[in-house]
Amino acid sequence: MTVQWDITQAPRLKGQVAVVTGATGGLGYATAQGLLARGAEVILAGRNPAKGAAALERLRVACPDGTVDFMTLDLASLHSIADFTQNLSGRTGTVDILVNNAGIMGVPRRQETVDGFELQFGTNFLGPFALTARLRPLLCAGRNGARVVTVASLAALEGRLVFDDLQARHSYTPFGAYRQSKLADLILALELDRQARQHGWPIHSIAAHPGWAMTDIATSRSTSPQGLRERLLRRATRVAFTLMGQSAERGALPILFAATAPQARDGGYYGPDGWGERRGNVTEAVVPPAARDLQLAQRLWQVSERLTGTVLS
């Protein structure tokens, strides 16, 4: 299935509340702009209030009739996630669309979140897991069922879950940790779909990836490379993305498709249709075998509930 799809084909979203994490730039900003253009009330969730204010200003110029706001959320902090969900519950009774987009990539040296998790695994996966778990009452409160879109990556194809060392305390490589976190994200989306059907939750869980989208993720959260080899790798990555990738706006299309399109199926995974799924129109993406492993998913689910102190089952 490949479709020549853009946001103008999405249904109107008036009256719906959408939360987009990491929405002050890149894919998150493009996703938020698309949802806002279709009439959703959009909440930008991010760590940096100054970037949030700048994003709000740009969006209000682009969509002067839209309703958009910023709320502080640091996915590397379980305390921040709890505060965000409590504050959000005080202003809305439902969340109709949740886009788990925020993430970091290729942190050169192993770092930890405030809760002691390896930074990429904690930010890219455990944070979204805890956020989705805490928002489940609001997600289930909508009339037509909420959509939860988890943004994975082509890196998931080479990902491996190392349960004996999930926090990479014994062995850390920047992109090994990133691949693990994005495989975990894809498993989150597929297992959430199974859990929703098992428990009768009105939640539609769908995954998407942007292909090779030109964003600033590689330099976010002070991830400047250390050493000649890492600097050369980053430079080569930028050149490759420039030559064979696509814009953030094009990269956001599979995400927006998953968040809005009637033909997006529960438990689906969408990305670009070009060579290697790096760029192009929206299509069904390749799911790595590890993401379909039910025992692996159940084990990750149990570990994640224990680590985050949240229940999503």
mmCIF file of C-alpha atoms in Angstrom:
data_model
loop_
_atom_site.group_PDB
_atom_site.id
_atom_site.type_symbol
_atom_site.label_atom_id
_atom_site.label_comp_id
_atom_site.label_asym_id
_atom_site.label_seq_id
_atom_site.Cartn_x
_atom_site.Cartn_y
_atom_site.Cartn_z
ATOM 1 C CA MET A 1 0.000 0.000 0.000
ATOM 2 C CA THR A 2 1.436 3.312 -1.147
ATOM 3 C CA VAL A 3 -0.652 6.478 -1.133
ATOM 4 C CA GLN A 4 -0.045 9.950 -2.552
ATOM 5 C CA TRP A 5 -1.146 11.484 0.712
ATOM 6 C CA ASP A 6 -0.774 14.867 2.328
ATOM 7 C CA ILE A 7 -2.370 16.590 5.302
ATOM 8 C CA THR A 8 -5.064 18.251 3.165
ATOM 9 C CA GLN A 9 -6.635 14.788 2.770
ATOM 10 C CA ALA A 10 -6.991 14.311 6.529
ATOM 11 C CA PRO A 11 -10.437 14.787 8.102
ATOM 12 C CA ARG A 12 -11.171 17.940 10.026
ATOM 13 C CA LEU A 13 -10.101 17.657 13.657
ATOM 14 C CA LYS A 14 -12.141 20.449 15.215
ATOM 15 C CA GLY A 15 -12.857 19.705 18.885
ATOM 16 C CA GLN A 16 -9.991 17.225 19.195
ATOM 17 C CA VAL A 17 -7.054 17.708 21.544
ATOM 18 C CA ALA A 18 -3.646 16.640 20.278
ATOM 19 C CA VAL A 19 -0.432 16.360 22.311
ATOM 20 C CA VAL A 20 2.848 16.267 20.390
ATOM 21 C CA THR A 21 6.081 15.674 22.275
ATOM 22 C CA GLY A 22 9.290 17.256 21.049
ATOM 23 C CA ALA A 23 7.180 19.739 19.108
ATOM 24 C CA THR A 24 9.357 22.861 19.242
ATOM 25 C CA GLY A 25 11.272 21.907 16.093
ATOM 26 C CA GLY A 26 11.862 19.308 13.411
ATOM 27 C CA LEU A 27 9.381 16.485 12.961
ATOM 28 C CA GLY A 28 7.379 17.416 16.034
ATOM 29 C CA TYR A 29 6.878 20.983 14.863
ATOM 30 C CA ALA A 30 5.862 19.844 11.363
ATOM 31 C CA THR A 31 3.445 17.333 12.891
ATOM 32 C CA ALA A 32 1.954 19.947 15.198
ATOM 33 C CA GLN A 33 1.514 22.369 12.292
ATOM 34 C CA GLY A 34 -0.292 19.717 10.258
ATOM 35 C CA LEU A 35 -2.676 18.871 13.094
ATOM 36 C CA LEU A 36 -3.284 22.543 13.795
ATOM 37 C CA ALA A 37 -4.069 23.177 10.135
ATOM 38 C CA ARG A 38 -6.814 20.540 10.286
ATOM 39 C CA GLY A 39 -8.442 22.211 13.294
ATOM 40 C CA ALA A 40 -7.098 20.278 16.282
ATOM 41 C CA GLU A 41 -6.308 22.022 19.539
ATOM 42 C CA VAL A 42 -2.583 21.294 19.782
ATOM 43 C CA ILE A 43 -0.405 21.168 22.862
ATOM 44 C CA LEU A 44 3.308 21.356 22.222
ATOM 45 C CA ALA A 45 5.201 19.391 24.862
ATOM 46 C CA GLY A 46 8.907 20.097 25.275
ATOM 47 C CA ARG A 47 11.755 20.737 27.688
ATOM 48 C CA ASN A 48 12.680 24.271 26.704
ATOM 49 C CA PRO A 49 10.163 27.072 27.383
ATOM 50 C CA ALA A 50 12.108 29.538 25.224
ATOM 51 C CA LYS A 51 11.952 27.190 22.234
ATOM 52 C CA GLY A 52 8.307 26.584 23.083
ATOM 53 C CA ALA A 53 7.540 30.296 22.948
ATOM 54 C CA ALA A 54 9.323 30.632 19.606
ATOM 55 C CA ALA A 55 7.426 27.651 18.169
ATOM 56 C CA LEU A 56 4.116 29.091 19.371
ATOM 57 C CA GLU A 57 4.861 32.397 17.685
ATOM 58 C CA ARG A 58 5.649 30.692 14.367
ATOM 59 C CA LEU A 59 2.582 28.460 14.522
ATOM 60 C CA ARG A 60 0.259 31.331 15.340
ATOM 61 C CA VAL A 61 1.517 33.164 12.276
ATOM 62 C CA ALA A 62 1.133 30.061 10.103
ATOM 63 C CA CYS A 63 -2.305 29.141 11.516
ATOM 64 C CA PRO A 64 -3.803 32.346 12.962
ATOM 65 C CA ASP A 65 -7.187 30.723 13.594
ATOM 66 C CA GLY A 66 -5.725 27.712 15.399
ATOM 67 C CA THR A 67 -5.581 26.952 19.107
ATOM 68 C CA VAL A 68 -2.099 25.992 20.278
ATOM 69 C CA ASP A 69 -0.230 26.110 23.564
ATOM 70 C CA PHE A 70 3.032 24.935 25.109
ATOM 71 C CA MET A 71 3.509 22.813 28.227
ATOM 72 C CA THR A 72 6.806 21.832 29.792
ATOM 73 C CA LEU A 73 7.676 18.147 29.621
ATOM 74 C CA ASP A 74 11.046 16.460 30.064
ATOM 75 C CA LEU A 75 10.796 12.812 29.051
ATOM 76 C CA ALA A 76 14.103 12.154 30.803
ATOM 77 C CA SER A 77 12.375 12.753 34.148
ATOM 78 C CA LEU A 78 9.580 10.602 35.570
ATOM 79 C CA HIS A 79 8.743 13.468 37.939
ATOM 80 C CA SER A 80 8.301 15.852 34.997
ATOM 81 C CA ILE A 81 6.079 13.309 33.242
ATOM 82 C CA ALA A 82 3.885 12.985 36.348
ATOM 83 C CA ASP A 83 3.631 16.779 36.668
ATOM 84 C CA PHE A 84 2.773 17.180 33.005
ATOM 85 C CA THR A 85 -0.036 14.633 33.096
ATOM 86 C CA GLN A 86 -1.468 16.144 36.271
ATOM 87 C CA ASN A 87 -1.398 19.640 34.773
ATOM 88 C CA LEU A 88 -2.891 18.405 31.515
ATOM 89 C CA SER A 89 -5.695 16.628 33.384
ATOM 90 C CA GLY A 90 -6.539 19.970 34.973
ATOM 91 C CA ARG A 91 -7.209 21.587 31.614
ATOM 92 C CA THR A 92 -8.797 18.861 29.477
ATOM 93 C CA GLY A 93 -10.866 15.751 30.037
ATOM 94 C CA THR A 94 -9.685 13.982 26.895
ATOM 95 C CA VAL A 95 -6.660 13.543 24.678
ATOM 96 C CA ASP A 96 -7.683 12.486 21.177
ATOM 97 C CA ILE A 97 -4.219 12.271 19.601
ATOM 98 C CA LEU A 98 -0.913 11.573 21.329
ATOM 99 C CA VAL A 99 2.231 11.687 19.211
ATOM 100 C CA ASN A 100 5.232 10.225 21.006
ATOM 101 C CA ASN A 101 7.853 11.942 18.876
ATOM 102 C CA ALA A 102 10.523 13.436 21.144
ATOM 103 C CA GLY A 103 13.891 11.732 21.137
ATOM 104 C CA ILE A 104 17.664 12.050 21.049
ATOM 105 C CA MET A 105 20.171 10.199 18.911
ATOM 106 C CA GLY A 106 23.739 8.996 19.193
ATOM 107 C CA VAL A 107 24.812 10.524 22.521
ATOM 108 C CA PRO A 108 28.621 10.177 22.259
ATOM 109 C CA ARG A 109 29.301 9.254 25.870
ATOM 110 C CA ARG A 110 27.020 7.289 28.134
ATOM 111 C CA GLN A 111 24.837 9.588 30.229
ATOM 112 C CA GLU A 112 21.929 8.951 32.584
ATOM 113 C CA THR A 113 18.545 10.514 33.179
ATOM 114 C CA VAL A 114 17.738 11.896 36.618
ATOM 115 C CA ASP A 115 16.173 8.504 37.386
ATOM 116 C CA GLY A 116 19.343 6.590 36.525
ATOM 117 C CA PHE A 117 18.362 5.267 33.088
ATOM 118 C CA GLU A 118 20.711 5.341 30.117
ATOM 119 C CA LEU A 119 19.829 8.647 28.471
ATOM 120 C CA GLN A 120 18.647 7.396 25.079
ATOM 121 C CA PHE A 121 16.697 4.412 26.420
ATOM 122 C CA GLY A 122 15.182 6.600 29.124
ATOM 123 C CA THR A 123 14.248 9.535 26.887
ATOM 124 C CA ASN A 124 13.265 7.704 23.716
ATOM 125 C CA PHE A 125 11.399 4.772 25.238
ATOM 126 C CA LEU A 126 10.834 4.705 28.998
ATOM 127 C CA GLY A 127 9.647 8.320 28.992
ATOM 128 C CA PRO A 128 7.015 7.759 26.274
ATOM 129 C CA PHE A 129 5.996 4.497 27.944
ATOM 130 C CA ALA A 130 5.381 6.273 31.263
ATOM 131 C CA LEU A 131 3.638 9.202 29.552
ATOM 132 C CA THR A 132 1.277 6.911 27.654
ATOM 133 C CA ALA A 133 0.528 4.940 30.802
ATOM 134 C CA ARG A 134 -0.285 8.073 32.798
ATOM 135 C CA LEU A 135 -2.382 9.548 29.992
ATOM 136 C CA ARG A 136 -4.400 6.371 29.450
ATOM 137 C CA PRO A 137 -7.490 7.664 31.349
ATOM 138 C CA LEU A 138 -7.577 10.774 29.120
ATOM 139 C CA LEU A 139 -6.929 8.686 26.009
ATOM 140 C CA CYS A 140 -9.810 6.377 26.863
ATOM 141 C CA ALA A 141 -12.181 9.260 27.574
ATOM 142 C CA GLY A 142 -12.623 10.373 23.970
ATOM 143 C CA ARG A 143 -15.796 9.663 22.041
ATOM 144 C CA ASN A 144 -14.220 7.913 19.065
ATOM 145 C CA GLY A 145 -11.118 6.457 20.653
ATOM 146 C CA ALA A 146 -7.745 8.160 20.824
ATOM 147 C CA ARG A 147 -4.864 7.598 18.437
ATOM 148 C CA VAL A 148 -1.442 7.002 19.956
ATOM 149 C CA VAL A 149 1.315 7.403 17.391
ATOM 150 C CA THR A 150 4.774 6.255 18.388
ATOM 151 C CA VAL A 151 7.613 7.477 16.204
ATOM 152 C CA ALA A 152 10.115 4.718 15.550
ATOM 153 C CA SER A 153 13.061 4.762 13.151
ATOM 154 C CA LEU A 154 14.796 2.811 10.431
ATOM 155 C CA ALA A 155 17.358 2.154 13.163
ATOM 156 C CA ALA A 156 14.882 -0.297 14.697
ATOM 157 C CA LEU A 157 15.725 -2.744 11.907
ATOM 158 C CA GLU A 158 19.150 -3.284 13.461
ATOM 159 C CA GLY A 159 18.038 -2.889 17.072
ATOM 160 C CA ARG A 160 18.564 -5.486 19.763
ATOM 161 C CA LEU A 161 17.189 -5.544 23.304
ATOM 162 C CA VAL A 162 19.939 -6.444 25.752
ATOM 163 C CA PHE A 163 17.937 -7.348 28.851
ATOM 164 C CA ASP A 164 21.083 -8.158 30.809
ATOM 165 C CA ASP A 165 22.294 -4.604 30.211
ATOM 166 C CA LEU A 166 19.356 -2.420 29.147
ATOM 167 C CA GLN A 167 21.004 0.624 30.700
ATOM 168 C CA ALA A 168 24.307 -0.043 28.875
ATOM 169 C CA ARG A 169 26.327 0.089 32.060
ATOM 170 C CA HIS A 170 28.728 -2.628 30.884
ATOM 171 C CA SER A 171 28.837 -1.896 27.156
ATOM 172 C CA TYR A 172 27.813 1.371 25.512
ATOM 173 C CA THR A 173 27.930 2.519 21.900
ATOM 174 C CA PRO A 174 26.070 5.673 20.810
ATOM 175 C CA PHE A 175 24.111 4.128 17.978
ATOM 176 C CA GLY A 176 23.734 0.711 19.579
ATOM 177 C CA ALA A 177 21.835 2.402 22.405
ATOM 178 C CA TYR A 178 19.810 4.429 19.902
ATOM 179 C CA ARG A 179 18.844 1.345 17.882
ATOM 180 C CA GLN A 180 17.750 -0.442 21.042
ATOM 181 C CA SER A 181 15.557 2.491 22.076
ATOM 182 C CA LYS A 182 13.856 2.723 18.664
ATOM 183 C CA LEU A 183 13.205 -1.015 18.483
ATOM 184 C CA ALA A 184 11.631 -0.665 21.929
ATOM 185 C CA ASP A 185 9.454 2.187 20.600
ATOM 186 C CA LEU A 186 8.165 0.013 17.782
ATOM 187 C CA ILE A 187 7.448 -2.807 20.224
ATOM 188 C CA LEU A 188 5.590 -0.293 22.412
ATOM 189 C CA ALA A 189 3.282 0.644 19.531
ATOM 190 C CA LEU A 190 2.535 -2.944 18.515
ATOM 191 C CA GLU A 191 2.079 -4.237 22.055
ATOM 192 C CA LEU A 192 -0.130 -1.273 23.009
ATOM 193 C CA ASP A 193 -2.397 -2.252 20.118
ATOM 194 C CA ARG A 194 -2.602 -5.811 21.474
ATOM 195 C CA GLN A 195 -3.205 -4.581 25.029
ATOM 196 C CA ALA A 196 -5.945 -2.198 23.843
ATOM 197 C CA ARG A 197 -7.774 -4.987 22.035
ATOM 198 C CA GLN A 198 -7.351 -7.379 24.955
ATOM 199 C CA HIS A 199 -8.691 -4.911 27.520
ATOM 200 C CA GLY A 200 -11.262 -3.208 25.315
ATOM 201 C CA TRP A 201 -9.602 0.207 25.545
ATOM 202 C CA PRO A 202 -10.755 2.700 22.886
ATOM 203 C CA ILE A 203 -7.145 3.331 21.857
ATOM 204 C CA HIS A 204 -5.754 3.035 18.343
ATOM 205 C CA SER A 205 -1.999 2.466 18.532
ATOM 206 C CA ILE A 206 -0.045 3.040 15.325
ATOM 207 C CA ALA A 207 3.672 3.436 14.597
ATOM 208 C CA ALA A 208 5.435 5.545 11.998
ATOM 209 C CA HIS A 209 8.933 6.503 10.978
ATOM 210 C CA PRO A 210 10.128 9.518 8.962
ATOM 211 C CA GLY A 211 12.774 7.877 6.824
ATOM 212 C CA TRP A 212 15.879 10.018 6.604
ATOM 213 C CA ALA A 213 14.452 13.384 7.637
ATOM 214 C CA MET A 214 16.684 16.426 7.943
ATOM 215 C CA THR A 215 16.205 17.495 11.555
ATOM 216 C CA ASP A 216 18.461 18.585 14.397
ATOM 217 C CA ILE A 217 18.012 15.383 16.438
ATOM 218 C CA ALA A 218 21.669 14.442 16.023
ATOM 219 C CA THR A 219 22.793 17.595 17.817
ATOM 220 C CA SER A 220 20.092 17.820 20.474
ATOM 221 C CA ARG A 221 20.767 17.806 24.208
ATOM 222 C CA SER A 222 24.485 18.604 23.915
ATOM 223 C CA THR A 223 25.303 15.546 21.860
ATOM 224 C CA SER A 224 28.266 17.113 20.090
ATOM 225 C CA PRO A 225 30.596 14.295 19.047
ATOM 226 C CA GLN A 226 33.810 13.699 20.943
ATOM 227 C CA GLY A 227 36.819 12.564 18.942
ATOM 228 C CA LEU A 228 37.747 12.424 15.282
ATOM 229 C CA ARG A 229 35.879 9.188 14.490
ATOM 230 C CA GLU A 230 32.587 10.471 15.908
ATOM 231 C CA ARG A 231 32.934 13.838 14.171
ATOM 232 C CA LEU A 232 33.547 12.104 10.842
ATOM 233 C CA LEU A 233 30.555 9.795 11.409
ATOM 234 C CA ARG A 234 28.290 12.743 12.126
ATOM 235 C CA ARG A 235 29.572 14.603 9.082
ATOM 236 C CA ALA A 236 29.014 11.573 6.863
ATOM 237 C CA THR A 237 25.507 11.180 8.298
ATOM 238 C CA ARG A 238 24.648 14.788 7.487
ATOM 239 C CA VAL A 239 25.925 14.403 3.918
ATOM 240 C CA ALA A 240 23.985 11.156 3.421
ATOM 241 C CA PHE A 241 20.777 12.646 4.811
ATOM 242 C CA THR A 242 21.194 15.674 2.549
ATOM 243 C CA LEU A 243 21.706 13.583 -0.584
ATOM 244 C CA MET A 244 19.268 10.734 0.080
ATOM 245 C CA GLY A 245 16.894 12.076 2.717
ATOM 246 C CA GLN A 246 13.955 14.453 2.789
ATOM 247 C CA SER A 247 12.707 17.498 4.651
ATOM 248 C CA ALA A 248 11.168 17.406 8.101
ATOM 249 C CA GLU A 249 7.841 18.318 6.496
ATOM 250 C CA ARG A 250 8.002 15.282 4.197
ATOM 251 C CA GLY A 251 9.266 13.113 7.040
ATOM 252 C CA ALA A 252 6.264 14.097 9.137
ATOM 253 C CA LEU A 253 3.770 12.772 6.573
ATOM 254 C CA PRO A 254 3.816 9.133 7.794
ATOM 255 C CA ILE A 255 3.340 10.438 11.331
ATOM 256 C CA LEU A 256 0.414 12.635 10.319
ATOM 257 C CA PHE A 257 -1.034 9.773 8.278
ATOM 258 C CA ALA A 258 -0.921 7.522 11.353
ATOM 259 C CA ALA A 259 -2.453 10.273 13.499
ATOM 260 C CA THR A 260 -5.329 11.242 11.203
ATOM 261 C CA ALA A 261 -5.982 9.087 8.131
ATOM 262 C CA PRO A 262 -9.083 6.860 8.268
ATOM 263 C CA GLN A 263 -7.198 4.185 6.311
ATOM 264 C CA ALA A 264 -4.368 3.933 8.865
ATOM 265 C CA ARG A 265 -4.922 0.608 10.595
ATOM 266 C CA ASP A 266 -4.526 -0.223 14.271
ATOM 267 C CA GLY A 267 -1.178 -1.898 14.861
ATOM 268 C CA GLY A 268 0.116 -0.541 11.549
ATOM 269 C CA TYR A 269 3.560 0.854 10.828
ATOM 270 C CA TYR A 270 4.058 3.550 8.180
ATOM 271 C CA GLY A 271 7.031 5.181 6.514
ATOM 272 C CA PRO A 272 8.243 6.457 3.126
ATOM 273 C CA ASP A 273 8.029 4.225 0.051
ATOM 274 C CA GLY A 274 11.339 5.124 -1.598
ATOM 275 C CA TRP A 275 14.561 3.112 -1.730
ATOM 276 C CA GLY A 276 15.326 1.775 1.727
ATOM 277 C CA GLU A 277 12.286 3.656 3.089
ATOM 278 C CA ARG A 278 14.450 6.781 3.262
ATOM 279 C CA ARG A 279 12.124 9.163 1.413
ATOM 280 C CA GLY A 280 8.918 9.206 -0.606
ATOM 281 C CA ASN A 281 5.176 8.784 -0.265
ATOM 282 C CA VAL A 282 3.484 7.052 2.653
ATOM 283 C CA THR A 283 3.485 3.264 2.674
ATOM 284 C CA GLU A 284 3.446 0.263 5.014
ATOM 285 C CA ALA A 285 6.886 0.032 6.605
ATOM 286 C CA VAL A 286 8.931 -3.113 7.158
ATOM 287 C CA VAL A 287 8.580 -4.476 10.696
ATOM 288 C CA PRO A 288 11.724 -6.229 11.983
ATOM 289 C CA PRO A 289 11.164 -9.781 13.294
ATOM 290 C CA ALA A 290 12.167 -8.777 16.834
ATOM 291 C CA ALA A 291 9.271 -6.308 16.980
ATOM 292 C CA ARG A 292 6.826 -9.150 16.255
ATOM 293 C CA ASP A 293 8.193 -11.389 19.031
ATOM 294 C CA LEU A 294 5.347 -11.623 21.566
ATOM 295 C CA GLN A 295 7.505 -13.030 24.363
ATOM 296 C CA LEU A 296 10.043 -10.253 23.859
ATOM 297 C CA ALA A 297 7.264 -7.650 23.930
ATOM 298 C CA GLN A 298 5.734 -9.041 27.110
ATOM 299 C CA ARG A 299 9.110 -9.139 28.838
ATOM 300 C CA LEU A 300 9.874 -5.542 27.812
ATOM 301 C CA TRP A 301 6.397 -4.476 29.006
ATOM 302 C CA GLN A 302 6.904 -5.982 32.458
ATOM 303 C CA VAL A 303 10.378 -4.501 32.819
ATOM 304 C CA SER A 304 9.132 -1.081 31.706
ATOM 305 C CA GLU A 305 6.262 -1.059 34.198
ATOM 306 C CA ARG A 306 8.685 -1.940 36.970
ATOM 307 C CA LEU A 307 11.298 0.659 35.976
ATOM 308 C CA THR A 308 8.823 3.522 35.496
ATOM 309 C CA GLY A 309 6.443 2.668 38.326
ATOM 310 C CA THR A 310 3.508 2.904 35.918
ATOM 311 C CA VAL A 311 0.964 0.357 34.709
ATOM 312 C CA LEU A 312 0.061 0.047 31.040
ATOM 313 C CA SER A 313 -1.613 -3.350 31.037
#
